[in-house]
Short mmCIF file of C-alpha atoms in Angstrom, two decimals:
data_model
loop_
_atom_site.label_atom_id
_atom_site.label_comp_id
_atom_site.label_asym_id
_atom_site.label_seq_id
_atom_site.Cartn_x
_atom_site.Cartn_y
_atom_site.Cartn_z
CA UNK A 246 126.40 66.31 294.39
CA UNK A 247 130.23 67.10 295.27
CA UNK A 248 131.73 64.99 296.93
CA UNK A 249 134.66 66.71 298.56
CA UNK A 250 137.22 69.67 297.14
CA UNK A 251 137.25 69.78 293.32
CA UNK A 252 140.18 71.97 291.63
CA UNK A 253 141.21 71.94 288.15
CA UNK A 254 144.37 72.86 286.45
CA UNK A 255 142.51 74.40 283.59
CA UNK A 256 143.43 76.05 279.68
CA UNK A 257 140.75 77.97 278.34
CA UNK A 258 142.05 76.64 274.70
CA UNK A 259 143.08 73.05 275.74
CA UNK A 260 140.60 70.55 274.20
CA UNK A 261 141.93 67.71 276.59
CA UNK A 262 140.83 70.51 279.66
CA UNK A 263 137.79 70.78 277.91
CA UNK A 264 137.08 66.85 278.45
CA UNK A 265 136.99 67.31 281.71
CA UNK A 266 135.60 70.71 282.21
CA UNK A 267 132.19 69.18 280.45
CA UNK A 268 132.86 65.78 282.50
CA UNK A 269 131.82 67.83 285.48
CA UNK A 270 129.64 69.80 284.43
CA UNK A 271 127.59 66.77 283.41
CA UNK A 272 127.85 65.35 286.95
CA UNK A 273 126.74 68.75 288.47
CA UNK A 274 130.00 68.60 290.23
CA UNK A 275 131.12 71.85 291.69
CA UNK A 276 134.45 72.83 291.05
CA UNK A 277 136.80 75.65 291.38
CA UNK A 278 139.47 75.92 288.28
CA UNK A 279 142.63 77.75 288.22
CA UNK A 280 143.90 78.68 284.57
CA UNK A 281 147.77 78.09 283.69
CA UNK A 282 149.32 80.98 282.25
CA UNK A 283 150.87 79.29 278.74
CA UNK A 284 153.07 81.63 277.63
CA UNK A 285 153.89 82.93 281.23
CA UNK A 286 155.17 79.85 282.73
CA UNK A 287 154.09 76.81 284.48
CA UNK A 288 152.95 77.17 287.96
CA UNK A 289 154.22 75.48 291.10
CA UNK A 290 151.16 73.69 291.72
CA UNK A 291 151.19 72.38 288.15
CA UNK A 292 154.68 71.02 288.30
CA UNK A 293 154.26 69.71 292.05
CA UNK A 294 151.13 67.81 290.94
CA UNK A 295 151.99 66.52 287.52
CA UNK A 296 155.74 66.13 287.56
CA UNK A 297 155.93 63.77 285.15
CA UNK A 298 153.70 65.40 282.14
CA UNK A 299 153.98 68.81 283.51
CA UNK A 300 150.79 69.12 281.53
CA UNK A 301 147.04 70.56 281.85
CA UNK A 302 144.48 69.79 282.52
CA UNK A 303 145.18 68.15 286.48
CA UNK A 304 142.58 67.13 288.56
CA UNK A 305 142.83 67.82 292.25
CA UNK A 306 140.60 65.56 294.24
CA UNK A 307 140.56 66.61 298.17
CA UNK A 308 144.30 67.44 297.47
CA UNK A 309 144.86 64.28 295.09
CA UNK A 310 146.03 65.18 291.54
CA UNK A 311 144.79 63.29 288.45
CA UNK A 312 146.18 64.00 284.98
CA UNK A 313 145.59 62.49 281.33
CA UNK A 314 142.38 63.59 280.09
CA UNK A 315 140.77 60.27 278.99
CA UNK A 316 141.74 58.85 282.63
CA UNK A 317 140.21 61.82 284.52
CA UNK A 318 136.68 61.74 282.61
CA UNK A 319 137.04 58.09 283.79
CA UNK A 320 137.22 58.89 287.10
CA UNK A 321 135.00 61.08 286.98
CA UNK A 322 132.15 58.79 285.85
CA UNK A 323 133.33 56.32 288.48
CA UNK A 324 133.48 58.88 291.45
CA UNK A 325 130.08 60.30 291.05
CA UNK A 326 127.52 57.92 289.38
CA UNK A 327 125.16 60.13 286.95
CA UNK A 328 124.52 60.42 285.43
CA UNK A 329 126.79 57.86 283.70
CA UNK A 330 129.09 58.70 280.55
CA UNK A 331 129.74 55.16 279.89
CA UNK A 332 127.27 52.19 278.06
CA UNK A 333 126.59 49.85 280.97
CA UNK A 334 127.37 46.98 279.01
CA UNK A 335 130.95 45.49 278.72
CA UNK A 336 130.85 45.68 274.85
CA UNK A 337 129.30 48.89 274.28
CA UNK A 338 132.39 50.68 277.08
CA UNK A 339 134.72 48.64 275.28
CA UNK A 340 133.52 50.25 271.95
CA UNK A 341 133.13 53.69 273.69
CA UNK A 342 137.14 53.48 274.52
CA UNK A 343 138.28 51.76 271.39
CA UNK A 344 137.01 55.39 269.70
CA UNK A 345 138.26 57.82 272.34
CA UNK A 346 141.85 55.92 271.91
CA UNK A 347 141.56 56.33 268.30
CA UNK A 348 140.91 59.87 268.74
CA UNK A 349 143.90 60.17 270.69
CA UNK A 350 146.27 58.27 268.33
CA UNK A 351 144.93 59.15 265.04
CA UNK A 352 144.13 63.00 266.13
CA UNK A 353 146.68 63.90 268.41
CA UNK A 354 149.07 61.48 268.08
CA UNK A 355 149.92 60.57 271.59
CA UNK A 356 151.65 57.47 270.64
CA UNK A 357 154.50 58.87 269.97
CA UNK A 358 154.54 58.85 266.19
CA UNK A 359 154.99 62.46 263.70
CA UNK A 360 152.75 65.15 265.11
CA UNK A 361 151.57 67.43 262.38
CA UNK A 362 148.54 65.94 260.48
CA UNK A 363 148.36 66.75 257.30
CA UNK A 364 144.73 67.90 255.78
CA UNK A 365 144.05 64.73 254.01
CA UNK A 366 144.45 62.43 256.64
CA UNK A 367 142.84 64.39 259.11
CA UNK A 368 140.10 64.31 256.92
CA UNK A 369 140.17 60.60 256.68
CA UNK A 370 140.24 60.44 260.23
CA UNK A 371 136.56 62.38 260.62
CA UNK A 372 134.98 60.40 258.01
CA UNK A 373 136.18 56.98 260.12
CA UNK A 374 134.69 58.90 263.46
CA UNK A 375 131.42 59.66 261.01
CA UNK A 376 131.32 56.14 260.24
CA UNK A 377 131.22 55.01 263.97
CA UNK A 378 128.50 58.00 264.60
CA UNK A 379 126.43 56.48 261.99
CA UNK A 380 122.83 57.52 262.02
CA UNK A 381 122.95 58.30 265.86
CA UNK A 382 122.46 61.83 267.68
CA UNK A 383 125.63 61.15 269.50
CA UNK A 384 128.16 58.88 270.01
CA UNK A 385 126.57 57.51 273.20
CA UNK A 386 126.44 56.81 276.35
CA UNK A 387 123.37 54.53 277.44
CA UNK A 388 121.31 54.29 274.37
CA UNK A 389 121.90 57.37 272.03
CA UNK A 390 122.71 59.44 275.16
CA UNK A 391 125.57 62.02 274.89
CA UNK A 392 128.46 60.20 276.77
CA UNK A 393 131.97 59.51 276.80
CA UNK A 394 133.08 59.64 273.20
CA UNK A 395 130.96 63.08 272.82
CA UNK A 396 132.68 64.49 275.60
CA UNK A 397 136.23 63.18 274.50
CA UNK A 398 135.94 64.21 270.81
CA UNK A 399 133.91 67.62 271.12
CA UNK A 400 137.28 69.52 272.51
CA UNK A 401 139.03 68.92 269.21
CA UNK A 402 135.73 69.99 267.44
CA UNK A 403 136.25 73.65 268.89
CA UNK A 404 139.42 73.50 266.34
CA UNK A 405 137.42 72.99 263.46
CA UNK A 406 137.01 76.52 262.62
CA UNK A 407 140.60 76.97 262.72
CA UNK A 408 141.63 73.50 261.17
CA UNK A 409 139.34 74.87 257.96
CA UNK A 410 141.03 78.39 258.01
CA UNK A 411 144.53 76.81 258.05
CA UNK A 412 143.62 73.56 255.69
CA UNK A 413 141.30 75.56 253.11
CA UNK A 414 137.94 72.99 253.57
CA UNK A 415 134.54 73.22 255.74
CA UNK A 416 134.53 69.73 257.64
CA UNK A 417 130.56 70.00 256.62
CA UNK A 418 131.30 69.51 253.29
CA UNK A 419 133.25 66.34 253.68
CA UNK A 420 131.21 65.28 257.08
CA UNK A 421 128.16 66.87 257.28
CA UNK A 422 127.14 63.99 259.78
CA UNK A 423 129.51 64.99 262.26
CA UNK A 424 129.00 68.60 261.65
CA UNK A 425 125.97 67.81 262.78
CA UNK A 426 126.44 66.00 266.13
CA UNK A 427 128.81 69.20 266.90
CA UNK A 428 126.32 71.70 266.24
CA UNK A 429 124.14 69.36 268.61
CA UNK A 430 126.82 69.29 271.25
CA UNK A 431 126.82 72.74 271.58
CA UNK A 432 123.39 72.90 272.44
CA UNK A 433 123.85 71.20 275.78
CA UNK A 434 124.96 73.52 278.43
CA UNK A 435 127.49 71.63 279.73
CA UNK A 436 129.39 72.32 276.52
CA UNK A 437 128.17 75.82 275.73
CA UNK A 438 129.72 76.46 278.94
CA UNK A 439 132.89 75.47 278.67
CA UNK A 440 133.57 75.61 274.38
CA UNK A 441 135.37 78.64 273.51
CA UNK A 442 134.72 81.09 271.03
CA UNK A 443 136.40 79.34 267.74
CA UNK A 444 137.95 82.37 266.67
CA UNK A 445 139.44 83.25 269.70
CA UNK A 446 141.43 80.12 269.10
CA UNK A 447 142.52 80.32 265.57
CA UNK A 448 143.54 83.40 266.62
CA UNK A 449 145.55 81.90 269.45
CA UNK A 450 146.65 78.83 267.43
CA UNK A 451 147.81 81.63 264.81
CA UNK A 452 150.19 82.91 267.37
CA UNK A 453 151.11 79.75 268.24
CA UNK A 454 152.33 78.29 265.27
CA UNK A 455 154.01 81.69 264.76
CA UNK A 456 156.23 81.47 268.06
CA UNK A 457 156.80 77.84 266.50
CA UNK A 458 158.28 79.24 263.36
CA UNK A 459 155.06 77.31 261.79
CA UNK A 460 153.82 80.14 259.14
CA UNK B 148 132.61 32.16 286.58
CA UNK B 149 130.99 34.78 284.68
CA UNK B 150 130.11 32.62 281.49
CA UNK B 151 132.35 32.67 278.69
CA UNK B 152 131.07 32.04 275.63
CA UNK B 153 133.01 31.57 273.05
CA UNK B 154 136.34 33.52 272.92
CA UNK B 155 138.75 34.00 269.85
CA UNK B 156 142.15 35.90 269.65
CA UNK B 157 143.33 36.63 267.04
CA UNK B 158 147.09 37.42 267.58
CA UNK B 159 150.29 37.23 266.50
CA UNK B 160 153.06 35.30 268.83
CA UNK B 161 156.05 37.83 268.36
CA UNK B 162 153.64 40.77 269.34
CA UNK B 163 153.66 42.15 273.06
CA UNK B 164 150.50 43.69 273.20
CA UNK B 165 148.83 39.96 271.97
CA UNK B 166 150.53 38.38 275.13
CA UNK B 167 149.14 40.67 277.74
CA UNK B 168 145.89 39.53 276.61
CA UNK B 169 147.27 35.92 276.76
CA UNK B 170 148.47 36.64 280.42
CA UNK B 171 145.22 38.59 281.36
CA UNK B 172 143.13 35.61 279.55
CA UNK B 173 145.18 32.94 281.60
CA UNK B 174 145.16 34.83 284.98
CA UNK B 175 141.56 34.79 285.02
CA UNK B 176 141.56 30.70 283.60
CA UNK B 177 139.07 31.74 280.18
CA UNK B 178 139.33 29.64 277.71
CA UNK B 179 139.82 30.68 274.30
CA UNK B 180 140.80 29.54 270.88
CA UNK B 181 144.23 31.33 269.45
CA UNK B 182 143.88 31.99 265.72
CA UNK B 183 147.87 32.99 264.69
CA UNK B 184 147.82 35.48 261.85
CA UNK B 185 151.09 35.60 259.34
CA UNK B 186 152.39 38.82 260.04
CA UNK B 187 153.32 41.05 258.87
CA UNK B 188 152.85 40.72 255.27
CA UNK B 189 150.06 37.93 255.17
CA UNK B 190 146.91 39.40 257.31
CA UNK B 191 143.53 37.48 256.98
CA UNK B 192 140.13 38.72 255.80
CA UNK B 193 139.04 37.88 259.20
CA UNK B 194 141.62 40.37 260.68
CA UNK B 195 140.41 42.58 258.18
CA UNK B 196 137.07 42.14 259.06
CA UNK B 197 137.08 42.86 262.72
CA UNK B 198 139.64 45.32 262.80
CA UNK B 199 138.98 47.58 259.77
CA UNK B 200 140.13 50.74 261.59
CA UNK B 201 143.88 49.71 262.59
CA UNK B 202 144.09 46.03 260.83
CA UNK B 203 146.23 45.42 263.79
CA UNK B 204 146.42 42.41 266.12
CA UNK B 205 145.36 41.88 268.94
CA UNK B 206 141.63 41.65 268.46
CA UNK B 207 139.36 39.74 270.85
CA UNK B 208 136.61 38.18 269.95
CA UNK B 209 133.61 37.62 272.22
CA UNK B 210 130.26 35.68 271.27
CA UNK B 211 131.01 36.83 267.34
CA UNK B 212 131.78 41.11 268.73
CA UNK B 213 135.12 42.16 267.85
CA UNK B 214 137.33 44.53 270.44
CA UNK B 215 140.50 46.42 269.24
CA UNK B 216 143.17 47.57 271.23
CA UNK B 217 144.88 45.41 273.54
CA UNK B 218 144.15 47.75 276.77
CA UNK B 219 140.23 48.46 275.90
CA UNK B 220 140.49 44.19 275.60
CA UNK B 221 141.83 44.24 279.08
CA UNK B 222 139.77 46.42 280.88
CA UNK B 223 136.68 44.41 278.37
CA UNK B 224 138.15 40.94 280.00
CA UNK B 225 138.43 42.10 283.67
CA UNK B 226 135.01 43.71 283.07
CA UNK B 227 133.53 40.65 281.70
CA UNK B 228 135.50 37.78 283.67
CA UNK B 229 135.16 38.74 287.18
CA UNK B 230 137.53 36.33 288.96
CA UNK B 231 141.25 37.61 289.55
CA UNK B 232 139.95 41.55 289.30
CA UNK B 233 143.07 43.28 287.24
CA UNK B 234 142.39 46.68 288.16
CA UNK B 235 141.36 47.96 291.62
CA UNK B 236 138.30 48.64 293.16
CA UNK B 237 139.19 52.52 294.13
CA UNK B 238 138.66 54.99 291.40
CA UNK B 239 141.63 56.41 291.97
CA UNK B 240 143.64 53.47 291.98
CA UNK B 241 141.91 52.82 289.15
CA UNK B 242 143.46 56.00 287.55
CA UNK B 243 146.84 55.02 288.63
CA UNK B 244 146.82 51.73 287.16
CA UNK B 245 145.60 53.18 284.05
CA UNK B 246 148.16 55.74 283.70
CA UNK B 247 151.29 53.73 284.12
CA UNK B 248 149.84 51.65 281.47
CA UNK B 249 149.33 54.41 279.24
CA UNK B 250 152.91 56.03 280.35
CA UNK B 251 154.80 52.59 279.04
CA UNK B 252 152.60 52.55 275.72
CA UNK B 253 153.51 56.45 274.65
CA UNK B 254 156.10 57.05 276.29
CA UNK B 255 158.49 53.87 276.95
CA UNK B 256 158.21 52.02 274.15
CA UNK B 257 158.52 54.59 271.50
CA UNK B 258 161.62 55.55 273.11
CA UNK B 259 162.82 52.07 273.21
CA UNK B 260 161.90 51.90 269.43
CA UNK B 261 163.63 54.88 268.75
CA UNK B 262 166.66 53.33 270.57
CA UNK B 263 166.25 50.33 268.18
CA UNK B 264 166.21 52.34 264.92
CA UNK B 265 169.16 54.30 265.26
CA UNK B 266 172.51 54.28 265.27
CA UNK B 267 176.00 56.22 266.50
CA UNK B 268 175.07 59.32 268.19
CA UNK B 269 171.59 59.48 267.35
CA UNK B 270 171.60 56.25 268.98
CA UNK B 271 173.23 57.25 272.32
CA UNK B 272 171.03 59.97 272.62
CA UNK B 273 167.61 58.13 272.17
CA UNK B 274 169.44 55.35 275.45
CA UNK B 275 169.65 58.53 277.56
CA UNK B 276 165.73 59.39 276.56
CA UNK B 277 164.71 56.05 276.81
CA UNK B 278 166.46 55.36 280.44
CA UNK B 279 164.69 58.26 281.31
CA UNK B 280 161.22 57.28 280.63
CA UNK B 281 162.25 53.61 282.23
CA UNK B 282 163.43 55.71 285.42
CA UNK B 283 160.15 57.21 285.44
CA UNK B 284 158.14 54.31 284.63
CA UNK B 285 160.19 53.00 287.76
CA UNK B 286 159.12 55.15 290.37
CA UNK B 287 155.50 54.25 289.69
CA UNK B 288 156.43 51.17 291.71
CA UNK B 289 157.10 53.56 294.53
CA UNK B 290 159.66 50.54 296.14
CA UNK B 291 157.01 47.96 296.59
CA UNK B 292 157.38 44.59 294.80
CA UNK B 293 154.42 45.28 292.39
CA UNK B 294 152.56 48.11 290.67
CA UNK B 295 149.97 45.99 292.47
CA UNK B 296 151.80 45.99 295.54
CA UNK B 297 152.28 42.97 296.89
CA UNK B 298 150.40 40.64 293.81
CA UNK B 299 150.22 41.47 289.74
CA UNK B 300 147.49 44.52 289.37
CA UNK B 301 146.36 45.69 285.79
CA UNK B 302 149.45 48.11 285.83
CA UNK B 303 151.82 45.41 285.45
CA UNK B 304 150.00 42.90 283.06
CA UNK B 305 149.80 45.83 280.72
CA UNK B 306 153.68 47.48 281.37
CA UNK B 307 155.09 43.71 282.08
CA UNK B 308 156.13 43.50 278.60
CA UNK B 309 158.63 46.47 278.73
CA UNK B 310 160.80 44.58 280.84
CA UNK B 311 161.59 42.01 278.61
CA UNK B 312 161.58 44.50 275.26
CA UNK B 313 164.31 46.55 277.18
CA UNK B 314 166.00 42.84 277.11
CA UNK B 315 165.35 42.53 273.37
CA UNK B 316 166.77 46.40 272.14
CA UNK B 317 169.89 45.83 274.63
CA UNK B 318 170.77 42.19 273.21
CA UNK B 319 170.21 43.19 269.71
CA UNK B 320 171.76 46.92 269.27
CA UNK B 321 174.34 46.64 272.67
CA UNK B 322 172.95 49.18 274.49
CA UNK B 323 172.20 49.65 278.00
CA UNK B 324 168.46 50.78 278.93
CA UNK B 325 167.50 48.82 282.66
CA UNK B 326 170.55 48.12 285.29
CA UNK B 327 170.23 47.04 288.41
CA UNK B 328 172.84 49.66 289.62
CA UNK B 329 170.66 52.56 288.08
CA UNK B 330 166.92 51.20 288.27
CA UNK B 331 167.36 48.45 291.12
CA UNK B 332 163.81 48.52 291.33
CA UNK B 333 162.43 48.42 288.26
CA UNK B 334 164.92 45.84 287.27
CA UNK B 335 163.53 43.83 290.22
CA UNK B 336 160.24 43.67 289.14
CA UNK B 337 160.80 43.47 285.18
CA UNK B 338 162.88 40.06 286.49
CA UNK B 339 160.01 38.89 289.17
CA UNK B 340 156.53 39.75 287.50
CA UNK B 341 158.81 37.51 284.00
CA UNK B 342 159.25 34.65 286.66
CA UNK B 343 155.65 34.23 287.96
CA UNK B 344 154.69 30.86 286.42
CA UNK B 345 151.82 31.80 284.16
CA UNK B 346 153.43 34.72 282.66
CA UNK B 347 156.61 32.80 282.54
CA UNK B 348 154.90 29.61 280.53
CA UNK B 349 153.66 32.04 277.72
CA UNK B 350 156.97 33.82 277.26
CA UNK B 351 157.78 32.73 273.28
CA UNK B 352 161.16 31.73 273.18
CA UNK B 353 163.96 34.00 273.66
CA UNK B 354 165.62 33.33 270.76
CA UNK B 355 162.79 33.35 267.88
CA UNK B 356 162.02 36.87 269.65
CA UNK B 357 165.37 37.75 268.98
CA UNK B 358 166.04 36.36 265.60
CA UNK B 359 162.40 38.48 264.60
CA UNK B 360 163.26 41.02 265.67
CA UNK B 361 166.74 41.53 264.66
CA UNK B 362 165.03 40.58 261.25
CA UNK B 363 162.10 43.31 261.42
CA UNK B 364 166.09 45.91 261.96
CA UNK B 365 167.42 44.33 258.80
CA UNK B 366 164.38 45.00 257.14
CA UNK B 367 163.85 48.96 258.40
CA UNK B 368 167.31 49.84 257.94
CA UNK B 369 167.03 48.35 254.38
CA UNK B 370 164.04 50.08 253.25
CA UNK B 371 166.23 53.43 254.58
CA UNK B 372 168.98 53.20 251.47
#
């Protein structure tokens, strides 16, 4: 199944390393991942191969870095062939990215615009992904497979439990829908594997926003 | 020809991200119908319709299916519209292509903005930020004539519009953000990839683009007091 060297540049908490952690782990790709040290500094091989971002998670392809999550699970569907994360039809991949850009921009807020959400509107924000799930077991790949938009989104779903801690509200009681498709998603073992334990990360996130002068 | 069915756009003609679907649409000779929406106050219930999420323009529309978001509409159009392939054939081209595109989105344009909406020493400030993203934005060219190399790849349909936004900020606040002394190459290309004929021959005129925007400045620095 591999096809060449495989290294990743790796977070245990990052949600955008989890993308591509599960990525590969859907493919059966092999790969060997070195974690960053956050709070000790970057390391060379991080800055050498993503100079620009200086950011996890990095893929190294026989030697050949790759970084932005959403770009690298593309890749990684178009470098080894199943099974495949994207719809085979134009429309349905064009759907499949119009969500994992929205999760992007309205979660994370790559686009540049304020970066704190505030509870309400990251509430809003789940019940328009809940719409788009609609009565389906996942957001899809072929059919009603798990795919693309399960493997983008599910990272930021290992936040939840500190999201609710921090915000004061269970996402099942606004989105039980979604709550759901999560508690699917971490039946499949190429999740299990790679999801961390959610209160590990409040309790990291905790710290965190503490160094920040957050709390 | 793949076969096109029938094609809308709904766009607006003072919007970037509308005319790199114009240029991708073009480069690949589909035809389409143009429906102009009256923005930004004036949307339609048909923009409304199929674009609930970000009631945003552009939006493609493709035997009656709606796509948002003007790069998932190019990679839909070079998906569906085979002729004149936009992006590479080598995955990790691919990924290339799809980063720079991404880099000028988040990371060049709000800067630019940001450049726009300020003034004084806030102002000067957000030029040196913004020349730096343009700097970096340059060396994806890595010297040759294209992000393509030598012809127009999906990188520069999708970043071709910063060259001419730099244009707009400098004319309108004075500022400085691409020189040829400081960014010869990027400056190079922003001027070449504007000259190639069917880009060129959907360019809106210079000066509506600068009496709108100027106008959309007037209007934010109003709504500030």
């Amino acid at each position: 199944m591999s096809k060449g060297d495989v290294v990743l540049l790796d977070c245990w908490v990052s949600p955008f390393c989890m993308r591509v952690k599960i990525a590969l782990n859907e493919k059966g790709v092999e790969y060997k991942h070195r974690e960053e040290d956050l709070f000790g500094g970057k390391s060379e091989l991080l800055l050498n191969s993503n100079p620009i971002h200086k950011k996890v998670p990095v893929l190294l392809h026989d030697g050949k870095p790759l970084s932005e999550s959403t770009i690298i699970v593309g890749y990684i569907d178009e470098t080894w062939a199943s099974p495949p994360l994207l719809p085979s039809c134009a429309y349905g991949r064009a759907k499949a990215r119009f969500w994992a850009d929205f999760i992007d921009k309205k979660i994370w807020r790559t686009n540049g615009e304020e970066r704190e959400v505030g509870t309400r509107d990251f509430i809003e924000t789940l019940k328009q992904l809940e719409e788009a799930l609609g009565e389906r077991n996942y957001f899809g790949g072929e059919g009603d497979a798990f795919g693309f938009v399960d493997i983008i989104a599910v990272g930021m779903a290992s936040w939840f439990h500190a999201y609710e801690k921090f915000g004061g509200f269970k996402v099942e009681d606004h989105c039980p829908k979604l709550s759901a498709w999560l508690k699917r998603c971490k039946q499949r073992e190429s999740v299990r594997k790679v999801l961390p334990d959610p209160e590990k990360v409040y309790e990291f996130l905790l710290m965190f926003r503490k160094m920040q002068g957050l709390d | 020809m793949a076969d096109g069915g029938e094609v809308k756009l709904l766009g607006f003609w003072g919007s970037p991200y509308a005319l790199r679907v114009i240029w991708a649409l073009k480069l690949k000779q589909v035809p389409y119908d143009y429906l102009e929406e009256d923005l930004p106050n004036n949307k339609s219930s048909l923009l409304l319709q199929y674009n609930p999420v970000h009631k945003k323009v552009p939006v493609l529309v493709h035997h009656g299916k709606p796509i948002a978001e003007s790069l998932v509409i190019l990679e839909y159009i070079d998906e569906t519209w085979k002729q004149s392939p936009l992006l590479p054939q080598d995955p990790s081209e691919r990924a290339r292509a799809r980063f720079w595109a991404k880099f000028a989105d988040e990371k060049c344009m709000p800067a630019m903005k940001a450049v726009f909406c300020s003034e004084g020493e806030e102002q000067q400030k957000a030029v040196l930020e913004a020349r730096e993203t343009l700097k970096t934005l340059e060396s994806g060219l890595e010297g040759k004539l294209f992000f393509g190399g030598e012809t127009i790849n999906f990188a520069d349909v999708a970043t071709g519009y910063i060259g001419f936004w730099a244009r707009i900020v400098e004319e309108i606040t004075g500022t400085s953000l691409i020189d040829a002394e400081s960014m010869p190459s990027l400056d190079a290309w922003s001027k070449r990839f504007l000259e190639l004929p069917i880009i060129k021959e959907c360019m809106p005129p210079w000066d509506k683009l600068i009496e709108l925007n100027s106008g959309f400045l007037k209007m934010y620095l109003a709504s500030l007091k």
